[in-house]
mmCIF file of C-alpha atoms in Angstrom:
data_model
loop_
_atom_site.group_PDB
_atom_site.id
_atom_site.type_symbol
_atom_site.label_atom_id
_atom_site.label_comp_id
_atom_site.label_asym_id
_atom_site.label_seq_id
_atom_site.Cartn_x
_atom_site.Cartn_y
_atom_site.Cartn_z
ATOM 1 C CA MET A 190 -16.624 52.559 26.611
ATOM 2 C CA LEU A 191 -18.894 55.745 26.528
ATOM 3 C CA LYS A 192 -16.077 57.778 25.043
ATOM 4 C CA THR A 193 -15.307 55.163 22.270
ATOM 5 C CA LYS A 194 -18.988 55.064 21.464
ATOM 6 C CA GLN A 195 -19.063 58.807 20.996
ATOM 7 C CA LEU A 196 -15.941 58.693 18.853
ATOM 8 C CA LEU A 197 -17.568 56.106 16.561
ATOM 9 C CA LYS A 198 -20.622 58.224 16.253
ATOM 10 C CA GLN A 199 -18.481 61.251 15.415
ATOM 11 C CA ILE A 200 -16.739 58.955 12.587
ATOM 12 C CA ALA A 201 -20.309 58.019 11.399
ATOM 13 C CA LYS A 202 -21.250 61.583 11.224
ATOM 14 C CA GLU A 203 -18.202 62.457 9.311
ATOM 15 C CA TYR A 204 -18.789 59.671 6.909
ATOM 16 C CA SER A 205 -22.579 60.717 6.382
ATOM 17 C CA ASN A 206 -20.958 62.991 3.636
ATOM 18 C CA PHE A 207 -19.619 60.011 2.092
ATOM 19 C CA ALA A 208 -23.021 58.368 1.771
ATOM 20 C CA PRO A 209 -23.431 55.524 -0.637
ATOM 21 C CA ALA A 210 -25.231 57.757 -3.003
ATOM 22 C CA ASN A 211 -22.304 60.200 -3.138
ATOM 23 C CA PHE A 212 -19.895 57.375 -3.865
ATOM 24 C CA GLU A 213 -18.009 57.961 -7.257
ATOM 25 C CA LEU A 214 -16.647 54.715 -8.700
ATOM 26 C CA LYS A 215 -14.163 55.682 -11.242
ATOM 27 C CA ARG A 216 -10.997 53.497 -10.398
ATOM 28 C CA ALA A 217 -11.085 49.860 -9.042
ATOM 29 C CA LEU A 218 -8.064 47.913 -7.892
ATOM 30 C CA VAL A 219 -8.622 44.325 -8.359
ATOM 31 C CA VAL A 220 -6.422 42.260 -6.033
ATOM 32 C CA THR A 221 -6.065 38.571 -7.216
ATOM 33 C CA LYS A 222 -5.331 35.623 -5.016
ATOM 34 C CA LEU A 223 -2.501 33.188 -5.719
ATOM 35 C CA SER A 224 -3.863 29.978 -6.685
ATOM 36 C CA ARG A 225 -2.383 26.797 -5.279
ATOM 37 C CA TYR A 226 -0.798 26.070 -8.860
ATOM 38 C CA GLU A 227 0.667 29.380 -8.719
ATOM 39 C CA VAL A 228 2.166 28.811 -5.213
ATOM 40 C CA GLU A 229 3.658 25.684 -6.734
ATOM 41 C CA GLN A 230 5.315 27.585 -9.501
ATOM 42 C CA LEU A 231 6.649 30.167 -6.884
ATOM 43 C CA ARG A 232 8.145 27.270 -5.143
ATOM 44 C CA HIS A 233 9.877 25.743 -8.053
ATOM 45 C CA PRO A 234 10.713 28.651 -10.383
ATOM 46 C CA GLN A 235 13.555 26.756 -12.102
ATOM 47 C CA LEU A 236 11.289 24.144 -13.582
ATOM 48 C CA SER A 237 9.358 24.418 -16.925
ATOM 49 C CA ARG A 238 5.518 23.949 -16.859
ATOM 50 C CA GLU A 239 6.132 20.368 -17.982
ATOM 51 C CA GLN A 240 8.643 19.652 -15.410
ATOM 52 C CA LEU A 241 6.411 21.092 -12.523
ATOM 53 C CA ASP A 242 3.437 19.105 -13.527
ATOM 54 C CA GLN A 243 5.623 15.995 -13.590
ATOM 55 C CA LYS A 244 6.997 16.678 -10.120
ATOM 56 C CA LEU A 245 3.678 17.270 -8.680
ATOM 57 C CA ARG A 246 2.336 14.116 -10.215
ATOM 58 C CA ASP A 247 5.272 12.114 -8.803
ATOM 59 C CA ARG A 248 4.345 13.279 -5.388
ATOM 60 C CA GLY A 249 0.818 12.249 -5.611
ATOM 61 C CA THR A 250 -0.990 15.666 -6.405
ATOM 62 C CA ASP A 251 -4.013 15.820 -8.591
ATOM 63 C CA VAL A 252 -2.500 18.031 -11.187
ATOM 64 C CA GLU A 253 -5.869 18.121 -13.356
ATOM 65 C CA MET A 254 -7.635 19.549 -10.153
ATOM 66 C CA LEU A 255 -5.203 22.009 -9.476
ATOM 67 C CA LEU A 256 -5.341 23.131 -12.984
ATOM 68 C CA TYR A 257 -8.935 23.241 -12.952
ATOM 69 C CA LEU A 258 -9.267 25.465 -9.960
ATOM 70 C CA HIS A 259 -6.618 27.557 -11.169
ATOM 71 C CA ASN A 260 -8.351 28.247 -14.335
ATOM 72 C CA LEU A 261 -11.748 28.588 -12.634
ATOM 73 C CA HIS A 262 -10.266 31.370 -10.601
ATOM 74 C CA LYS A 263 -8.651 33.082 -13.594
ATOM 75 C CA ASP A 264 -11.894 32.995 -15.578
ATOM 76 C CA PHE A 265 -13.767 34.667 -12.667
ATOM 77 C CA GLU A 266 -11.145 37.367 -12.340
ATOM 78 C CA ARG A 267 -11.811 38.229 -15.944
ATOM 79 C CA ARG A 268 -15.500 38.579 -15.369
ATOM 80 C CA ILE A 269 -14.841 40.872 -12.342
ATOM 81 C CA VAL A 270 -12.606 43.122 -14.553
ATOM 82 C CA GLN A 271 -15.141 43.222 -17.243
ATOM 83 C CA SER A 272 -18.011 43.952 -14.833
ATOM 84 C CA PHE A 273 -16.203 47.186 -13.567
ATOM 85 C CA GLU A 274 -15.119 48.065 -17.036
ATOM 86 C CA ASN A 275 -18.656 47.861 -18.403
ATOM 87 C CA VAL A 276 -19.816 50.586 -15.863
ATOM 88 C CA GLY A 277 -16.951 53.057 -17.180
ATOM 89 C CA CYS A 278 -14.561 52.123 -14.382
ATOM 90 C CA GLU A 279 -10.615 52.062 -14.856
ATOM 91 C CA VAL A 280 -9.317 48.878 -13.513
ATOM 92 C CA LYS A 281 -5.706 47.850 -12.418
ATOM 93 C CA MET A 282 -4.953 44.390 -11.215
ATOM 94 C CA SER A 283 -2.577 43.248 -8.507
ATOM 95 C CA SER A 284 -1.249 40.409 -6.631
ATOM 96 C CA SER A 285 0.246 40.323 -3.169
ATOM 97 C CA SER A 286 2.586 43.097 -3.925
ATOM 98 C CA LEU A 287 0.487 45.963 -2.955
ATOM 99 C CA SER A 288 2.257 49.302 -3.056
ATOM 100 C CA LYS A 289 1.133 52.417 -1.199
ATOM 101 C CA ASP A 290 0.843 54.179 -4.578
ATOM 102 C CA VAL A 291 -1.352 51.647 -6.125
ATOM 103 C CA MET A 292 -3.630 51.618 -3.153
ATOM 104 C CA SER A 293 -4.028 55.233 -2.980
ATOM 105 C CA TRP A 294 -4.917 55.348 -6.870
ATOM 106 C CA ALA A 295 -7.963 53.351 -6.148
ATOM 107 C CA ASP A 296 -11.679 54.456 -5.265
ATOM 108 C CA VAL A 297 -12.456 50.806 -4.354
ATOM 109 C CA ILE A 298 -10.137 47.920 -3.524
ATOM 110 C CA VAL A 299 -11.570 44.516 -4.866
ATOM 111 C CA PRO A 300 -10.155 41.421 -3.566
ATOM 112 C CA VAL A 301 -11.041 38.309 -5.531
ATOM 113 C CA GLY A 302 -10.687 34.994 -4.147
ATOM 114 C CA GLY A 303 -11.445 33.871 -0.593
ATOM 115 C CA ASP A 304 -11.023 35.409 3.012
ATOM 116 C CA GLY A 305 -7.325 35.285 2.754
ATOM 117 C CA THR A 306 -7.065 37.638 -0.069
ATOM 118 C CA PHE A 307 -9.607 40.119 1.575
ATOM 119 C CA LEU A 308 -7.363 40.122 4.682
ATOM 120 C CA LEU A 309 -4.300 40.802 2.626
ATOM 121 C CA SER A 310 -6.014 43.548 0.999
ATOM 122 C CA ALA A 311 -7.217 45.006 4.445
ATOM 123 C CA ASN A 312 -3.933 44.839 5.925
ATOM 124 C CA ARG A 313 -2.486 47.112 3.065
ATOM 125 C CA ALA A 314 -5.591 49.444 3.322
ATOM 126 C CA SER A 315 -4.326 51.038 6.447
ATOM 127 C CA PRO A 316 -3.558 54.549 7.206
ATOM 128 C CA LEU A 317 -0.437 53.481 8.899
ATOM 129 C CA PHE A 318 0.730 51.348 5.737
ATOM 130 C CA ALA A 319 -0.365 54.004 3.108
ATOM 131 C CA LEU A 320 0.800 56.891 5.327
ATOM 132 C CA SER A 321 -2.265 58.496 4.576
ATOM 133 C CA GLN A 322 -5.728 59.159 6.083
ATOM 134 C CA GLN A 323 -7.545 58.156 2.892
ATOM 135 C CA LYS A 324 -10.143 55.777 3.493
ATOM 136 C CA THR A 325 -10.462 53.369 0.589
ATOM 137 C CA PRO A 326 -13.362 51.035 0.758
ATOM 138 C CA ILE A 327 -13.182 47.270 0.177
ATOM 139 C CA VAL A 328 -15.662 44.832 -1.448
ATOM 140 C CA GLY A 329 -14.740 41.265 -2.075
ATOM 141 C CA PHE A 330 -16.036 38.628 -4.479
ATOM 142 C CA ASN A 331 -15.646 34.760 -3.703
ATOM 143 C CA SER A 332 -14.244 33.048 -6.863
ATOM 144 C CA ASP A 333 -15.173 29.695 -5.747
ATOM 145 C CA PRO A 334 -18.032 29.570 -3.491
ATOM 146 C CA LYS A 335 -18.390 25.834 -3.678
ATOM 147 C CA HIS A 336 -15.157 25.320 -1.954
ATOM 148 C CA SER A 337 -14.875 28.439 -0.002
ATOM 149 C CA GLU A 338 -17.155 30.013 2.579
ATOM 150 C CA GLY A 339 -15.749 33.520 2.152
ATOM 151 C CA ARG A 340 -17.513 35.069 5.167
ATOM 152 C CA LEU A 341 -15.793 38.426 4.305
ATOM 153 C CA MET A 342 -16.937 38.480 0.735
ATOM 154 C CA LEU A 343 -20.295 39.489 -0.830
ATOM 155 C CA PRO A 344 -23.027 36.824 -0.452
ATOM 156 C CA LYS A 345 -22.475 33.864 -2.871
ATOM 157 C CA GLN A 346 -25.210 34.887 -5.341
ATOM 158 C CA TYR A 347 -22.959 37.791 -6.591
ATOM 159 C CA SER A 348 -20.349 35.317 -7.446
ATOM 160 C CA GLU A 349 -23.168 34.053 -9.987
ATOM 161 C CA ASN A 350 -23.758 37.578 -11.106
ATOM 162 C CA PRO A 351 -21.064 39.893 -10.352
ATOM 163 C CA ALA A 352 -22.227 42.480 -12.838
ATOM 164 C CA GLU A 353 -25.340 42.941 -10.771
ATOM 165 C CA ALA A 354 -23.264 43.755 -7.622
ATOM 166 C CA VAL A 355 -20.852 46.000 -9.671
ATOM 167 C CA GLU A 356 -23.972 47.836 -10.994
ATOM 168 C CA ARG A 357 -25.400 48.324 -7.596
ATOM 169 C CA ILE A 358 -22.052 49.775 -6.204
ATOM 170 C CA LYS A 359 -21.985 52.052 -9.085
ATOM 171 C CA ASN A 360 -25.652 53.378 -8.289
ATOM 172 C CA GLY A 361 -24.777 53.702 -4.561
ATOM 173 C CA ASP A 362 -27.154 50.885 -3.838
ATOM 174 C CA PHE A 363 -25.429 49.366 -0.780
ATOM 175 C CA LYS A 364 -24.605 50.150 2.871
ATOM 176 C CA TRP A 365 -21.225 50.786 4.688
ATOM 177 C CA ILE A 366 -20.013 48.569 7.401
ATOM 178 C CA HIS A 367 -17.222 49.929 9.678
ATOM 179 C CA ARG A 368 -15.140 46.990 10.924
ATOM 180 C CA SER A 369 -12.980 47.558 14.054
ATOM 181 C CA ARG A 370 -9.244 46.611 13.568
ATOM 182 C CA ILE A 371 -6.394 45.936 16.170
ATOM 183 C CA ARG A 372 -3.680 48.403 16.261
ATOM 184 C CA THR A 373 -0.356 46.580 17.298
ATOM 185 C CA THR A 374 2.197 48.650 19.322
ATOM 186 C CA LEU A 375 5.642 47.352 20.232
ATOM 187 C CA LEU A 376 7.156 48.589 23.363
ATOM 188 C CA GLY A 377 10.857 48.582 24.162
ATOM 189 C CA SER A 378 13.927 50.408 25.022
ATOM 190 C CA ASN A 379 14.979 51.778 21.464
ATOM 191 C CA GLY A 380 11.854 51.795 19.369
ATOM 192 C CA THR A 381 13.440 49.606 16.595
ATOM 193 C CA ILE A 382 11.183 47.462 14.634
ATOM 194 C CA PRO A 383 11.927 43.836 13.521
ATOM 195 C CA GLU A 384 11.560 42.563 9.988
ATOM 196 C CA SER A 385 8.297 41.289 8.936
ATOM 197 C CA THR A 386 7.801 37.986 7.092
ATOM 198 C CA ASP A 387 4.926 37.696 4.273
ATOM 199 C CA LEU A 388 3.221 34.275 5.034
ATOM 200 C CA PHE A 389 0.500 34.982 2.232
ATOM 201 C CA ARG A 390 2.802 33.169 -0.478
ATOM 202 C CA HIS A 391 3.406 30.339 1.940
ATOM 203 C CA THR A 392 7.052 31.139 1.817
ATOM 204 C CA ALA A 393 9.329 33.041 3.879
ATOM 205 C CA VAL A 394 9.336 36.362 1.914
ATOM 206 C CA LYS A 395 10.411 39.513 3.354
ATOM 207 C CA MET A 396 7.798 42.261 3.030
ATOM 208 C CA GLU A 397 7.997 45.802 2.186
ATOM 209 C CA GLN A 398 9.407 47.240 5.105
ATOM 210 C CA VAL A 399 7.013 50.274 5.808
ATOM 211 C CA THR A 400 8.682 52.342 8.676
ATOM 212 C CA THR A 401 6.607 54.195 11.358
ATOM 213 C CA SER A 402 8.243 56.809 13.694
ATOM 214 C CA PRO A 403 9.265 55.731 17.219
ATOM 215 C CA GLU A 404 7.648 57.545 20.169
ATOM 216 C CA LEU A 405 8.393 58.232 23.791
ATOM 217 C CA LEU A 406 6.344 56.666 26.235
ATOM 218 C CA ASP A 407 4.740 58.724 29.006
ATOM 219 C CA LYS A 408 6.143 58.300 32.401
ATOM 220 C CA GLN A 409 3.284 56.338 33.594
ATOM 221 C CA MET A 410 3.282 53.728 30.798
ATOM 222 C CA SER A 411 6.992 53.745 30.899
ATOM 223 C CA ALA A 412 7.095 52.783 34.542
ATOM 224 C CA LYS A 413 4.161 50.458 34.302
ATOM 225 C CA TYR A 414 5.713 48.299 31.363
ATOM 226 C CA LYS A 415 9.330 49.005 31.811
ATOM 227 C CA ALA A 416 9.798 50.382 28.502
ATOM 228 C CA LYS A 417 10.979 53.709 27.119
ATOM 229 C CA MET A 418 9.864 53.651 23.500
ATOM 230 C CA LYS A 419 6.763 52.656 21.442
ATOM 231 C CA ARG A 420 6.484 51.984 17.888
ATOM 232 C CA VAL A 421 3.150 51.287 16.013
ATOM 233 C CA LEU A 422 3.257 48.287 13.449
ATOM 234 C CA PRO A 423 1.914 49.569 9.981
ATOM 235 C CA TYR A 424 -0.483 46.841 9.773
ATOM 236 C CA LEU A 425 -3.828 46.684 11.372
ATOM 237 C CA ALA A 426 -5.519 43.387 12.131
ATOM 238 C CA LEU A 427 -9.118 42.977 10.745
ATOM 239 C CA ASN A 428 -9.462 39.308 12.121
ATOM 240 C CA GLU A 429 -6.949 38.641 14.883
ATOM 241 C CA VAL A 430 -3.403 38.925 16.311
ATOM 242 C CA PHE A 431 -1.895 35.651 17.272
ATOM 243 C CA ILE A 432 1.087 35.036 19.608
ATOM 244 C CA GLY A 433 2.892 31.810 20.202
ATOM 245 C CA GLU A 434 5.633 29.402 19.502
ATOM 246 C CA ASN A 435 6.679 28.402 16.154
ATOM 247 C CA LEU A 436 6.664 24.910 17.070
ATOM 248 C CA SER A 437 3.058 23.930 17.919
ATOM 249 C CA ALA A 438 3.982 21.263 20.436
ATOM 250 C CA ARG A 439 6.111 23.744 22.416
ATOM 251 C CA VAL A 440 4.355 25.624 25.190
ATOM 252 C CA SER A 441 4.021 29.495 24.955
ATOM 253 C CA HIS A 442 4.955 31.350 28.150
ATOM 254 C CA LEU A 443 3.144 34.681 28.199
ATOM 255 C CA GLN A 444 2.275 37.429 30.556
ATOM 256 C CA LEU A 445 -0.908 39.649 30.116
ATOM 257 C CA VAL A 446 -2.138 42.791 31.452
ATOM 258 C CA LEU A 447 -5.778 43.753 30.881
ATOM 259 C CA ASN A 448 -7.078 47.216 30.583
ATOM 260 C CA HIS A 449 -3.857 48.695 32.010
ATOM 261 C CA GLN A 450 -4.740 47.065 35.335
ATOM 262 C CA ASP A 451 -2.175 46.362 38.223
ATOM 263 C CA VAL A 452 -2.486 42.699 37.867
ATOM 264 C CA VAL A 453 0.040 40.535 35.809
ATOM 265 C CA ASN A 454 -1.433 37.320 34.573
ATOM 266 C CA LYS A 455 0.864 34.573 33.790
ATOM 267 C CA THR A 456 0.016 31.747 31.517
ATOM 268 C CA LYS A 457 1.552 28.533 29.926
ATOM 269 C CA CYS A 458 -0.463 27.645 26.935
ATOM 270 C CA SER A 459 -0.644 26.747 23.128
ATOM 271 C CA GLY A 460 -0.676 30.489 22.164
ATOM 272 C CA LEU A 461 -2.862 33.539 22.587
ATOM 273 C CA CYS A 462 -5.527 34.811 19.919
ATOM 274 C CA VAL A 463 -6.777 38.290 20.187
ATOM 275 C CA SER A 464 -9.806 38.786 17.958
ATOM 276 C CA THR A 465 -12.099 41.481 16.656
ATOM 277 C CA GLY A 466 -15.788 41.137 16.021
ATOM 278 C CA THR A 467 -15.046 40.380 12.434
ATOM 279 C CA GLY A 468 -12.602 37.853 13.243
ATOM 280 C CA SER A 469 -15.043 36.085 15.906
ATOM 281 C CA THR A 470 -16.567 34.056 13.006
ATOM 282 C CA SER A 471 -13.138 32.677 12.196
ATOM 283 C CA TRP A 472 -10.384 31.385 14.669
ATOM 284 C CA HIS A 473 -11.959 32.844 17.642
ATOM 285 C CA THR A 474 -14.861 30.575 17.167
ATOM 286 C CA SER A 475 -12.846 27.538 16.293
ATOM 287 C CA ILE A 476 -10.833 27.712 19.555
ATOM 288 C CA ASN A 477 -13.867 28.338 21.669
ATOM 289 C CA ARG A 478 -16.659 26.259 20.136
ATOM 290 C CA ILE A 479 -18.316 23.327 21.732
ATOM 291 C CA THR A 480 -19.606 20.141 19.969
ATOM 292 C CA SER A 481 -22.903 18.310 20.735
ATOM 293 C CA CYS A 482 -20.774 15.612 22.249
ATOM 294 C CA ASP A 483 -19.330 18.238 24.714
ATOM 295 C CA VAL A 484 -22.913 19.230 25.755
ATOM 296 C CA GLY A 485 -24.001 15.617 26.139
ATOM 297 C CA ASP A 486 -20.859 14.550 28.200
ATOM 298 C CA LEU A 487 -21.531 17.635 30.375
ATOM 299 C CA LEU A 488 -25.019 16.902 30.837
ATOM 300 C CA ARG A 489 -24.510 13.197 31.572
ATOM 301 C CA SER A 490 -22.071 14.191 34.282
ATOM 302 C CA LEU A 491 -24.496 16.037 36.475
ATOM 303 C CA PRO A 492 -26.210 14.427 39.476
ATOM 304 C CA ASN A 493 -29.635 14.614 38.024
ATOM 305 C CA ALA A 494 -28.715 13.285 34.487
ATOM 306 C CA ASN A 495 -31.470 10.713 34.598
ATOM 307 C CA SER A 496 -34.278 13.245 35.313
ATOM 308 C CA PRO A 497 -37.058 13.954 32.841
ATOM 309 C CA ASP A 498 -35.855 17.497 32.232
ATOM 310 C CA MET A 499 -32.464 16.284 31.774
ATOM 311 C CA VAL A 500 -33.188 13.525 29.377
ATOM 312 C CA GLU A 501 -35.226 16.109 27.311
ATOM 313 C CA MET A 502 -32.037 18.291 27.140
ATOM 314 C CA LEU A 503 -29.986 15.505 26.044
ATOM 315 C CA GLU A 504 -32.280 15.197 22.988
ATOM 316 C CA ASN A 505 -31.462 18.607 22.114
ATOM 317 C CA VAL A 506 -27.688 18.726 22.505
ATOM 318 C CA ASP A 507 -27.365 19.990 18.747
ATOM 319 C CA SER A 508 -29.250 23.117 19.377
ATOM 320 C CA ILE A 509 -27.647 23.805 22.660
ATOM 321 C CA ALA A 510 -24.336 23.751 21.214
ATOM 322 C CA HIS A 511 -25.451 25.748 18.242
ATOM 323 C CA GLY A 512 -26.862 28.504 20.597
ATOM 324 C CA TYR A 513 -23.550 28.541 22.589
ATOM 325 C CA ASN A 514 -21.429 28.761 19.473
ATOM 326 C CA GLN A 515 -23.595 31.629 18.013
ATOM 327 C CA GLY A 516 -23.159 33.408 21.218
ATOM 328 C CA LEU A 517 -19.397 33.646 20.683
ATOM 329 C CA LEU A 518 -19.833 35.950 17.773
ATOM 330 C CA PHE A 519 -19.996 39.722 18.344
ATOM 331 C CA ALA A 520 -20.580 42.698 15.964
ATOM 332 C CA PRO A 521 -17.805 43.684 13.342
ATOM 333 C CA ASP A 522 -18.136 47.299 14.657
ATOM 334 C CA ASP A 523 -17.722 46.483 18.276
ATOM 335 C CA PRO A 524 -14.894 48.331 19.819
ATOM 336 C CA ARG A 525 -13.902 45.676 22.160
ATOM 337 C CA ILE A 526 -11.453 42.918 21.477
ATOM 338 C CA CYS A 527 -11.705 39.375 22.907
ATOM 339 C CA TYR A 528 -8.503 37.457 23.841
ATOM 340 C CA SER A 529 -8.646 33.571 24.090
ATOM 341 C CA ILE A 530 -5.930 31.519 25.479
ATOM 342 C CA ARG A 531 -5.566 28.277 23.641
ATOM 343 C CA GLU A 532 -5.422 25.177 25.628
ATOM 344 C CA GLN A 533 -4.330 26.841 28.893
ATOM 345 C CA ILE A 534 -2.373 24.752 31.451
ATOM 346 C CA CYS A 535 -4.313 24.642 34.683
ATOM 347 C CA VAL A 536 -2.438 22.378 37.132
ATOM 348 C CA GLY A 537 -0.228 23.408 39.869
ATOM 349 C CA VAL A 538 0.776 27.097 39.938
ATOM 350 C CA TRP A 539 -0.751 27.862 36.467
ATOM 351 C CA PRO A 540 -2.343 30.150 35.579
ATOM 352 C CA SER A 541 -1.375 32.740 38.034
ATOM 353 C CA PRO A 542 -3.622 34.131 39.561
ATOM 354 C CA LYS A 543 -5.987 31.252 39.359
ATOM 355 C CA THR A 544 -8.847 33.752 38.837
ATOM 356 C CA PHE A 545 -7.349 34.514 35.276
ATOM 357 C CA LYS A 546 -9.979 33.723 32.711
ATOM 358 C CA SER A 547 -8.885 31.965 29.635
ATOM 359 C CA ARG A 548 -11.241 34.313 27.486
ATOM 360 C CA ASP A 549 -12.687 37.697 28.071
ATOM 361 C CA PHE A 550 -13.557 41.070 26.400
ATOM 362 C CA VAL A 551 -11.120 43.840 27.040
ATOM 363 C CA GLN A 552 -10.455 47.309 25.659
ATOM 364 C CA SER A 553 -6.552 46.679 25.630
ATOM 365 C CA VAL A 554 -4.329 44.081 26.470
ATOM 366 C CA PHE A 555 -0.514 44.229 26.983
ATOM 367 C CA ILE A 556 1.651 40.899 26.287
ATOM 368 C CA GLU A 557 5.111 40.183 27.391
ATOM 369 C CA SER A 558 6.883 37.232 25.916
ATOM 370 C CA HIS A 559 8.886 34.504 27.648
ATOM 371 C CA CYS A 560 8.956 32.262 24.431
ATOM 372 C CA ILE A 561 11.919 30.731 22.759
ATOM 373 C CA ASP A 562 11.176 30.860 19.152
ATOM 374 C CA ALA A 563 7.728 32.850 18.797
ATOM 375 C CA ASN A 564 6.030 34.883 16.341
ATOM 376 C CA LEU A 565 3.560 37.473 16.499
ATOM 377 C CA VAL A 566 1.131 37.085 13.353
ATOM 378 C CA ILE A 567 -1.424 39.602 11.996
ATOM 379 C CA ASP A 568 -4.421 38.065 10.253
ATOM 380 C CA GLY A 569 -2.499 34.649 9.492
ATOM 381 C CA SER A 570 -0.193 36.429 6.861
ATOM 382 C CA ILE A 571 2.214 38.930 8.444
ATOM 383 C CA SER A 572 4.766 37.586 11.000
ATOM 384 C CA TYR A 573 7.075 39.389 13.355
ATOM 385 C CA PRO A 574 9.468 37.638 15.736
ATOM 386 C CA PHE A 575 8.190 37.746 19.494
ATOM 387 C CA ASN A 576 10.673 36.170 21.634
ATOM 388 C CA ASP A 577 11.583 36.427 25.383
ATOM 389 C CA GLY A 578 11.175 39.995 26.656
ATOM 390 C CA ALA A 579 9.290 41.370 23.721
ATOM 391 C CA LYS A 580 6.444 43.508 24.574
ATOM 392 C CA VAL A 581 3.353 44.537 22.693
ATOM 393 C CA LEU A 582 0.023 46.520 23.257
ATOM 394 C CA LEU A 583 -3.015 45.550 21.365
ATOM 395 C CA GLU A 584 -6.199 47.964 21.274
ATOM 396 C CA THR A 585 -8.562 49.436 18.896
ATOM 397 C CA TYR A 586 -9.261 53.095 17.702
ATOM 398 C CA PRO A 587 -12.150 54.161 15.906
ATOM 399 C CA GLU A 588 -10.072 55.923 13.361
ATOM 400 C CA ASP A 589 -8.606 52.634 12.312
ATOM 401 C CA ALA A 590 -12.034 51.159 11.296
ATOM 402 C CA LEU A 591 -12.009 49.434 7.926
ATOM 403 C CA LEU A 592 -14.936 50.682 5.551
ATOM 404 C CA THR A 593 -16.564 47.834 3.587
ATOM 405 C CA ILE A 594 -19.266 47.557 1.163
ATOM 406 C CA ASN A 595 -22.417 45.626 2.165
ATOM 407 C CA LEU A 596 -25.050 44.307 -0.391
ATOM 408 C CA ASP A 597 -27.172 42.140 1.941
#
């Protein structure tokens, strides 16, 4: 832990030369989201506009609302582009097809939409994807704050006035946030890398296959994990890595080794979510949060449930649940990752050993699959097959941190 903190301080020192006041904004890459209407167009490319609208109406879709939200987003995109152009910035626009060349061209990457668009941009703003050590910062605008929380985006006030945000960025009136990301390393006998699938478009589209070089494992790691080669995936996870069966009703059978210890933890569950501090506000919290009803049921199950103190606590179940759920969050620059076992089976011999926690902070986690038809999914949008015998190591490195602009 101490070594990791020292590395983070070293990186922060290196970025002192990249102070906000010294940041030069000349080229902005605006990354646009796919509206729901555009998704439908991609699903039915053979249909004309009129035919598509009729097909959607026939199935009961509110076409007018789809078009309203589509136009709302497109109008907001134009405002963002205009705001950057007004400060003398050259602007390019791109959708989910983000090439290495266009990513390296930009001084700043500007996802416009919601958190999904931000995560898409962050996945590609990776030195492993770009095959470059260039650090391109990201700043996101929420195009529809009334219907989207947009935790990764700028505060909602800047959706009302994006020109103010752009002016502050141009003038260096902001702060950097360094967000830890998860590096995913496949272990195996030959170093091959499976094809990835882009889930962002809600269709099974093969992604640009960026290759990273296979490397030999050292003797200790090779013996420990029964593998000869390792290969780092080109995409870093800003929120989380999820591993589980495609069919949600099917049990996922996984083996985990925490922090390279000698204990192999065996679990049957509904999947594994490994989260960063940034991702702790998202799926991590959804998996682990408790409700006021949970707190009340627990308190009423205690022997002293009718005592005055317990009665008083029962009157404050909302605040107790809120406090617990807030405690699930951790800082975006925290070098630790937190694994969560979804709906772990806890009967008979499972889990093994019985002391295996369903959630904990770790520095690294090794996972071996014994699943039938499973995937490893990075930030909900990049999927790799992860079936019986597949092995992976998840960990964070300070140099993989994502640089984001903060206007709070």
